[in-house]
CSV table of C-alpha atoms and ligand atoms in Angstrom, one decimal:
chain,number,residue,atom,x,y,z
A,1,UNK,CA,104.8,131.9,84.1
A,2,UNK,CA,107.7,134.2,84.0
A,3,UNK,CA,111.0,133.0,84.3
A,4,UNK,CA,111.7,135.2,87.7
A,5,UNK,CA,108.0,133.5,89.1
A,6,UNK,CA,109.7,129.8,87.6
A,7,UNK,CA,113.2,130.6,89.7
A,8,UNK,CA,111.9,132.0,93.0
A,9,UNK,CA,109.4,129.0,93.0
A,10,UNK,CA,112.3,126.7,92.5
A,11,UNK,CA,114.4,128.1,95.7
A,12,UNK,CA,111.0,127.9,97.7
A,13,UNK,CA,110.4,124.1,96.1
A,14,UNK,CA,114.0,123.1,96.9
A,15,UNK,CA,114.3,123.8,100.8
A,16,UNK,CA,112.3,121.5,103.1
A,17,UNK,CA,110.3,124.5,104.9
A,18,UNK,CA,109.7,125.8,101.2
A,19,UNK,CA,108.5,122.2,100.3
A,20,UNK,CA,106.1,122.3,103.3
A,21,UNK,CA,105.1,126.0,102.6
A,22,UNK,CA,104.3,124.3,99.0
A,23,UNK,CA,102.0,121.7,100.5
A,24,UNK,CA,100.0,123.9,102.5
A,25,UNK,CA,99.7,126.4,100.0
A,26,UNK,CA,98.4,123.9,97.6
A,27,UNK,CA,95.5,123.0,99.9
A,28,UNK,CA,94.9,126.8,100.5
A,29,UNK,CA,95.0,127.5,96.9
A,30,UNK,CA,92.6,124.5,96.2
A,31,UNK,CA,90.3,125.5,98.8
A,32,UNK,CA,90.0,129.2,98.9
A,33,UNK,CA,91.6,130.8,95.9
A,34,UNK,CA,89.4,129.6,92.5
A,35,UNK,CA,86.0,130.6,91.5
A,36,UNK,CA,83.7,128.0,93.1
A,37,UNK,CA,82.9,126.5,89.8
A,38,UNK,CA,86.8,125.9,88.7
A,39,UNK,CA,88.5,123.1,90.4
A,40,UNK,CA,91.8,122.0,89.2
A,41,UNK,CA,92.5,118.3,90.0
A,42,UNK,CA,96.7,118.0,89.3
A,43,UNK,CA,97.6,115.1,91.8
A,44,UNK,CA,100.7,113.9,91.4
A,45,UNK,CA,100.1,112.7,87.8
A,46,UNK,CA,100.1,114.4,84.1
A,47,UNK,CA,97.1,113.4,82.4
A,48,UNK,CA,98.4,115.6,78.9
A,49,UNK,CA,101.6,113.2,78.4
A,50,UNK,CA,99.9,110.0,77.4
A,51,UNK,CA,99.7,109.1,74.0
A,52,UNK,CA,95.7,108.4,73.4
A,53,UNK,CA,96.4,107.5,69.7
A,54,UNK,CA,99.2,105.4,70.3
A,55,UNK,CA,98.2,101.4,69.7
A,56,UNK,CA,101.0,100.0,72.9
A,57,UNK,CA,98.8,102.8,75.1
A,58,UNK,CA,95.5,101.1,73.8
A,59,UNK,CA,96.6,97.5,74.4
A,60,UNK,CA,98.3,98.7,78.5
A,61,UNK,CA,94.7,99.9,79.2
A,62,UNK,CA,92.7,97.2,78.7
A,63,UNK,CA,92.3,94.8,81.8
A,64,UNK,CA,90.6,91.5,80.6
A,65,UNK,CA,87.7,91.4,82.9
A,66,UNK,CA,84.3,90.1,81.8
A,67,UNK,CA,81.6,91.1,83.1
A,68,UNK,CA,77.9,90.4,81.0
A,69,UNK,CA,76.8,93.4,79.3
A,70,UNK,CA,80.1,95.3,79.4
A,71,UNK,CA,81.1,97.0,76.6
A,72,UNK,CA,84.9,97.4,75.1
A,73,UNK,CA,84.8,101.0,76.2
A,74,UNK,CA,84.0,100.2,79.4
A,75,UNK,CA,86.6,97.4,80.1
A,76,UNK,CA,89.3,100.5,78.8
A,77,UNK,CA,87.9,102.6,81.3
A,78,UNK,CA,89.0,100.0,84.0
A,79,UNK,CA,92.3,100.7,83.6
A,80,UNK,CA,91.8,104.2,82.2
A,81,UNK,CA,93.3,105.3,85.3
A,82,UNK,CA,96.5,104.7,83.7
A,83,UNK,CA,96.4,108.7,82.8
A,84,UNK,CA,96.3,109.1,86.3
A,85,UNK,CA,99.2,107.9,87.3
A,86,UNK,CA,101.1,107.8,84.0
A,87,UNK,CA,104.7,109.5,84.9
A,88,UNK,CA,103.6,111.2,87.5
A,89,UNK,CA,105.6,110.2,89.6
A,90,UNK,CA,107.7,111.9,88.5
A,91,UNK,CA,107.4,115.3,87.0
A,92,UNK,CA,106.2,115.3,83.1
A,93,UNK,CA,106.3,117.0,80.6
A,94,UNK,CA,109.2,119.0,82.4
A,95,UNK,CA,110.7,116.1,83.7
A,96,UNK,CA,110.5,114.3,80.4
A,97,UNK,CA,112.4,117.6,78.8
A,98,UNK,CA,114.7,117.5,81.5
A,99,UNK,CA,116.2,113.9,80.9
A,100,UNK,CA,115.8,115.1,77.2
A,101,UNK,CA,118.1,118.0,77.7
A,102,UNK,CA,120.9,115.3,79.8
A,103,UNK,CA,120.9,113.6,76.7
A,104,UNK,CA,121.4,116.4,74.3
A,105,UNK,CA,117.9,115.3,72.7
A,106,UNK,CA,114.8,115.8,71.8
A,107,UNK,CA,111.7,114.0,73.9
A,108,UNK,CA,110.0,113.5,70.5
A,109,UNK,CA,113.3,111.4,69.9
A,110,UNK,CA,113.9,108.8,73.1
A,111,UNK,CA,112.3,105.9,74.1
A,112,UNK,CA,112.4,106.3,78.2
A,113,UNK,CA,112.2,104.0,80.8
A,114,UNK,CA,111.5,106.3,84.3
A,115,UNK,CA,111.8,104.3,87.7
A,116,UNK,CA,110.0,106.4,90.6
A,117,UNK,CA,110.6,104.4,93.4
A,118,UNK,CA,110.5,105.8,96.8
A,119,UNK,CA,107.5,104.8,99.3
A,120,UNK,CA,105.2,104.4,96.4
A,121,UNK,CA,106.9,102.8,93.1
A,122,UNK,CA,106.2,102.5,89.6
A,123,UNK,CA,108.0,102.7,86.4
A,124,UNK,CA,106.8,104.4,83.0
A,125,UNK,CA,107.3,104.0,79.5
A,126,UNK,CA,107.8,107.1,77.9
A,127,UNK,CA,108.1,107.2,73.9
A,128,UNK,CA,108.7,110.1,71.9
A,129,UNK,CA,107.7,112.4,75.1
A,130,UNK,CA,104.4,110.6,75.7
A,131,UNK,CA,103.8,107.8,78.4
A,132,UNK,CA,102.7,104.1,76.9
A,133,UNK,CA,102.6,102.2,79.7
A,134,UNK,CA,102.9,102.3,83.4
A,135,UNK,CA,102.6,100.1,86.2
A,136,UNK,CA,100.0,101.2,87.9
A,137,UNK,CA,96.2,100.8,87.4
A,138,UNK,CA,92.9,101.1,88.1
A,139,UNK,CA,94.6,102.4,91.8
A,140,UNK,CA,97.9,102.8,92.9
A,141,UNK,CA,98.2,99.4,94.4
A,142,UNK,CA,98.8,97.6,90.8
A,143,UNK,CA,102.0,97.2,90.0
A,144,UNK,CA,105.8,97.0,91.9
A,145,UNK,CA,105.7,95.4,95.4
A,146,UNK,CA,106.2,99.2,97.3
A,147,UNK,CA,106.5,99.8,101.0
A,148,UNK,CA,103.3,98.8,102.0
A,149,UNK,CA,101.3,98.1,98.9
A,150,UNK,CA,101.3,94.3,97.8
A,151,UNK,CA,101.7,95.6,94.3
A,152,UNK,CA,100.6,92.8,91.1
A,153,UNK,CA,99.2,89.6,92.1
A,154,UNK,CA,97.4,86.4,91.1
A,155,UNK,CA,93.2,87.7,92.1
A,156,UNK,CA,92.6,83.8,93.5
A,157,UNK,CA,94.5,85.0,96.0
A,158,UNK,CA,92.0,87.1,97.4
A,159,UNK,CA,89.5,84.3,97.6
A,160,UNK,CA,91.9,82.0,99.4
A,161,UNK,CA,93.1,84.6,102.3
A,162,UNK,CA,89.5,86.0,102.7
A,163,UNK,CA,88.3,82.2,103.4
A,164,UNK,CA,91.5,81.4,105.3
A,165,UNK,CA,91.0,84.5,107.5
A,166,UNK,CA,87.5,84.9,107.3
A,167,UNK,CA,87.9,88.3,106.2
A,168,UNK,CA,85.4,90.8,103.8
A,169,UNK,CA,86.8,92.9,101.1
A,170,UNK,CA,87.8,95.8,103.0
A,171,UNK,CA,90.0,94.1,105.6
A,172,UNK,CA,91.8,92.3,102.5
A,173,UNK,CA,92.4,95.7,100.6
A,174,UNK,CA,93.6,97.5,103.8
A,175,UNK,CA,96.1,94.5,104.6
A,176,UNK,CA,96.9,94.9,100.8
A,177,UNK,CA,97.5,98.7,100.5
A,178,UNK,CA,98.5,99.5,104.2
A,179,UNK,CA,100.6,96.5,105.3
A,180,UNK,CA,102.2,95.0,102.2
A,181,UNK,CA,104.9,95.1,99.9
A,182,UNK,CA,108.2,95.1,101.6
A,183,UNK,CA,106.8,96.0,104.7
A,184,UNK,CA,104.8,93.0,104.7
A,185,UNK,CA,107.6,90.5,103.1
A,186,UNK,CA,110.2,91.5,105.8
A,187,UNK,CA,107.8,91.9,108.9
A,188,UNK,CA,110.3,95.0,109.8
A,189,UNK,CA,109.6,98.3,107.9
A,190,UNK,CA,108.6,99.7,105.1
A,191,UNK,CA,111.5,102.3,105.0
A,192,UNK,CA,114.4,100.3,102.4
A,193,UNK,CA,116.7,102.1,104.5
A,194,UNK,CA,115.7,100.0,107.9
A,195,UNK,CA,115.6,97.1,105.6
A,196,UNK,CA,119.3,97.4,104.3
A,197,UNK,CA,120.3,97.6,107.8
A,198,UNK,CA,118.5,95.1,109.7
A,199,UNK,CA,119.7,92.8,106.0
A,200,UNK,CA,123.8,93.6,107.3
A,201,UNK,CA,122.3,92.5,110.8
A,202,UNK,CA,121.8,89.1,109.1
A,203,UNK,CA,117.9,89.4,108.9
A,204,UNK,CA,117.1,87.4,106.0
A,205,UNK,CA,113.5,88.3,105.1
A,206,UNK,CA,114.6,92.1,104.4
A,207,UNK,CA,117.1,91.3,102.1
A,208,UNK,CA,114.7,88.5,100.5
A,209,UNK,CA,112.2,92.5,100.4
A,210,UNK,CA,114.9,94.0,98.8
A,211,UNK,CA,115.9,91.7,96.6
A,212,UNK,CA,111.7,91.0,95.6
A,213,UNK,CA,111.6,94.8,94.8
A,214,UNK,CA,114.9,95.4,92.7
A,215,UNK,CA,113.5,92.3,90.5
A,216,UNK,CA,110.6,93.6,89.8
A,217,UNK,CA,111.9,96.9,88.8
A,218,UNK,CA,113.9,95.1,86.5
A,219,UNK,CA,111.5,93.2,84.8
A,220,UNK,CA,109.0,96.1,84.4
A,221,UNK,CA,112.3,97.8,82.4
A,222,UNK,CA,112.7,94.4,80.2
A,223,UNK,CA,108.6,94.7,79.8
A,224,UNK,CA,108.8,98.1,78.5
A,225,UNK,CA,112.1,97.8,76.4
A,226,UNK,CA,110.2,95.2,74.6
A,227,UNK,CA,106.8,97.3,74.4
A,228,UNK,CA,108.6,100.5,73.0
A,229,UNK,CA,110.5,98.2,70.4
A,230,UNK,CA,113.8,99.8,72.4
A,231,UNK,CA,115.5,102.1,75.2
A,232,UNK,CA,117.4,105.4,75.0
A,233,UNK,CA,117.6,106.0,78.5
A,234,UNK,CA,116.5,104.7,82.2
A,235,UNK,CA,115.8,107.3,85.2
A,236,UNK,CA,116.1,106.9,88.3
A,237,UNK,CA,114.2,109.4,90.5
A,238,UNK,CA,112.2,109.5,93.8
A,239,UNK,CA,114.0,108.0,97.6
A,240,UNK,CA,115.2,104.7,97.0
A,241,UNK,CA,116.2,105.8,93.3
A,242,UNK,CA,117.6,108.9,94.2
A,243,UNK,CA,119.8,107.5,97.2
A,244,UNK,CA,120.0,103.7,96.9
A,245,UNK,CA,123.3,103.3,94.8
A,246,UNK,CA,123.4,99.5,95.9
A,247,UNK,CA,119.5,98.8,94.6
A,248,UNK,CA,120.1,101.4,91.8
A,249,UNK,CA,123.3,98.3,90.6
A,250,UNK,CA,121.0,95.3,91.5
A,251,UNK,CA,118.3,96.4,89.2
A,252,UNK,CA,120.7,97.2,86.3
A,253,UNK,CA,122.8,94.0,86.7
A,254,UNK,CA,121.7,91.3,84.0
A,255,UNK,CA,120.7,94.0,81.5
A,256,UNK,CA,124.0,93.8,80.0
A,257,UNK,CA,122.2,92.1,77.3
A,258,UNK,CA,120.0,94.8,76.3
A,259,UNK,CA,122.7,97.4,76.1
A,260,UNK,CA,123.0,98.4,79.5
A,261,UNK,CA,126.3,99.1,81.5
A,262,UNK,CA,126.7,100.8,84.5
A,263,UNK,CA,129.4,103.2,85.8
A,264,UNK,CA,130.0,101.7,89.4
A,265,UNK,CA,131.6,104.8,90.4
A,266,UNK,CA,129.5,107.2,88.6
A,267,UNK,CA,126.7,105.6,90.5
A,268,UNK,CA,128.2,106.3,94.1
A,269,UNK,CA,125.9,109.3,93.9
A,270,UNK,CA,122.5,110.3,95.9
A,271,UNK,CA,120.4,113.0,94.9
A,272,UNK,CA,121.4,115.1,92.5
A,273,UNK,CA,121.1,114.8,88.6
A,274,UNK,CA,124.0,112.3,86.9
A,275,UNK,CA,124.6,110.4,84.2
A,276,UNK,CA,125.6,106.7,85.9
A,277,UNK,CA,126.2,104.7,83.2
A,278,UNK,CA,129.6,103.7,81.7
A,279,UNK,CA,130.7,106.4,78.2
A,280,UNK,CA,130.5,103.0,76.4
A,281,UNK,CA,126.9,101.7,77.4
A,282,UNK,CA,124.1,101.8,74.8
A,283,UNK,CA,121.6,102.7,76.9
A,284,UNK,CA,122.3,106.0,78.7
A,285,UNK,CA,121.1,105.6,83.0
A,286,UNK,CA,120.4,108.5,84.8
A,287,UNK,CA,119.8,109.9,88.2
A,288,UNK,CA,117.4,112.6,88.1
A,289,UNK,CA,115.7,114.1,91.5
A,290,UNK,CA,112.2,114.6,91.9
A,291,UNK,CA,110.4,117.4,93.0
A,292,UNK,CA,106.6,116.6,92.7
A,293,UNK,CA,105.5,119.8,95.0
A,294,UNK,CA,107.0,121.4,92.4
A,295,UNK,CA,105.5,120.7,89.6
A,296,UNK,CA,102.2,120.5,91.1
A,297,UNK,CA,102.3,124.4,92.5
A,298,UNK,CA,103.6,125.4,88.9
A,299,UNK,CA,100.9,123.1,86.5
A,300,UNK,CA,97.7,124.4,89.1
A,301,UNK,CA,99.3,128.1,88.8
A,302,UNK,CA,99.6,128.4,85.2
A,303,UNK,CA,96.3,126.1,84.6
A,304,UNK,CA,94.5,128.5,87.2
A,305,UNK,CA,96.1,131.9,85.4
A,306,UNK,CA,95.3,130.2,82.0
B,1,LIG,P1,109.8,108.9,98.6
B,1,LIG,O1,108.5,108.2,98.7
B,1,LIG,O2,110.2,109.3,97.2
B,1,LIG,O3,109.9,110.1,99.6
B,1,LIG,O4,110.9,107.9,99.1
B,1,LIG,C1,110.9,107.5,100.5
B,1,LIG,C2,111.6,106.2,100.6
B,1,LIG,O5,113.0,106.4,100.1
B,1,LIG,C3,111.8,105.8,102.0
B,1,LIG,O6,110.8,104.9,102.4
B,1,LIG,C4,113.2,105.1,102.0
B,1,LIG,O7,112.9,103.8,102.0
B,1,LIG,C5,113.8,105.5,100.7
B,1,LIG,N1,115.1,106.0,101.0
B,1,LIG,C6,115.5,107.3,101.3
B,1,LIG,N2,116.8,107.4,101.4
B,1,LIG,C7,117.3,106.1,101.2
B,1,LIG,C8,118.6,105.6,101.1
B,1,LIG,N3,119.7,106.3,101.4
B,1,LIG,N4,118.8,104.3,100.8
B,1,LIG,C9,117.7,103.5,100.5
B,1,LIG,N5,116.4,104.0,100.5
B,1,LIG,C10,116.3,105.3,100.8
């Protein structure tokens, strides 16, 4: 795509009628504009950034689930769905290049640690420009407590609330998916911004949401430090990372020990790109914006055009 196509795409991409415009024009595109027998599936995920031949990748796709007469393939292809989701959140391989290029680097040379969290959350491992590991699964609803996904948890579960309740499967994964996560642990919203406030106002169980959240993005970051063997660089990106300078401290406090110091001031910033950690710290933090509609209009133009 030509650099003019790239730039006026970018203006369009970066004003909110331009990012509905984008939306619309995606469905259009998908439904009218390719030969019936081309379909081009780019959802907000980047299949071509995982690392197939890497072992850590190998190991994160495996779910331990027996079933008789199921192969090893097939147990990988439970959690296959890691390509899926892998970093797309957040907008690789140009996003990967981008936090790259605030580091003066190469992506072939950093161990990343990228933290989309907005409405739906997950963090990535990203070494040497390819994903290893991310928290989601088999569906989005692995992983990081979000606003109303329940995130990771213990499968006896589901027995004992579907017995308690007397509910089937499909009640439990709608309660799971649609009314969970911090919407669920704070009974008031699933927007962190309603949940900071009504936590000022003295409401307990939304700070307790809050608080549940920011500690599991910050074990997810000690999980993939150790997986990678190291961290260059965290990124923040997506609504709560982008804005949330208070979460965005929480989650790095206690990481001191793995080389991780943040700039409190540096960090008084909302969505735009930064670097927010102290000159000194080990591990470089950084604020980079998202902009998902984006990357999606420019990977289906140029796969379409070839
Ligand atoms: P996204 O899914 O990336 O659009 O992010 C949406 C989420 O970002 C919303 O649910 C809000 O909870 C969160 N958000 C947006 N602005 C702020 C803010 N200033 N402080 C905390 N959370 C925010």
């Amino acid at each position: 795509m030509s650099r003019l196509r790239r730039s006026v795409l970018e203006i369009v991409a970066n004003s909110p009628l331009g990012q509905n415009m984008l939306r619309l024009g995606r469905i259009f595109f998908e439904l009218f504009a390719q030969p019936p027998d081309m379909h081009v599936h780019r959802a907000d995920l980047a299949a071509d950034v995982v690392a197939p031949d890497r072992v850590e990748q190998r190991l994160a796709r495996i779910y331990a689930v027996g079933i008789a007469h199921q192969k090893l393939h097939e147990v990988e292809f439970l959690r296959r769905q890691i390509d899926r989701h892998a970093v797309a959140q957040r907008d690789a391989p140009l996003g990967v290049e981008r936090d790259a290029a605030m580091l003066g680097k190469k992506p072939e040379e950093l161990k990343l640690i990228s933290c989309h969290l907005g409405n739906g959350s997950s963090v990535t491992a990203v070494d040497g420009g390819k994903s290893v590991d991310t928290s989601m699964g088999f569906t989005p609803l692995a992983g990081l407590p979000m606003g109303t996904r329940a995130g990771d948890l213990d499968a006896g579960i589901l027995q004992y609330l579907m017995n308690k309740y007397d509910m089937n499967i499909d009640t439990m994964l709608d309660i799971l998916n649609k009314k969970s996560g911090v919407q669920g642990v704070s009974g008031v919203s699933s927007d962190f911004r309603d949940l900071e406030n009504a936590h000022k106002e003295g409401n307990e169980r939304a700070g307790l949401a809050v608080d549940m959240f920011n500690y599991g993005v910050k074990k997810l970051i000690g999980a993939y430090a150790a997986a990678m063997g190291g961290v260059d660089a965290i990124i923040f990106t997506a609504g709560v990372g982008e804005n949330s300078a208070s979460q965005r401290l929480d989650i790095a406090s206690g990481l001191e020990f793995m080389g991780v110091k943040m700039d409190a001031e540096a960090n008084n910033v909302r969505g735009k790109e930064a670097v927010i950690s102290a000159a000194d710290s080990k591990v470089k933090v950084l604020l980079i914006p998202t902009n998902e509609e984006l990357m999606i209009a420019m990977d289906t133009a140029s796969i379409v055009k070839g």
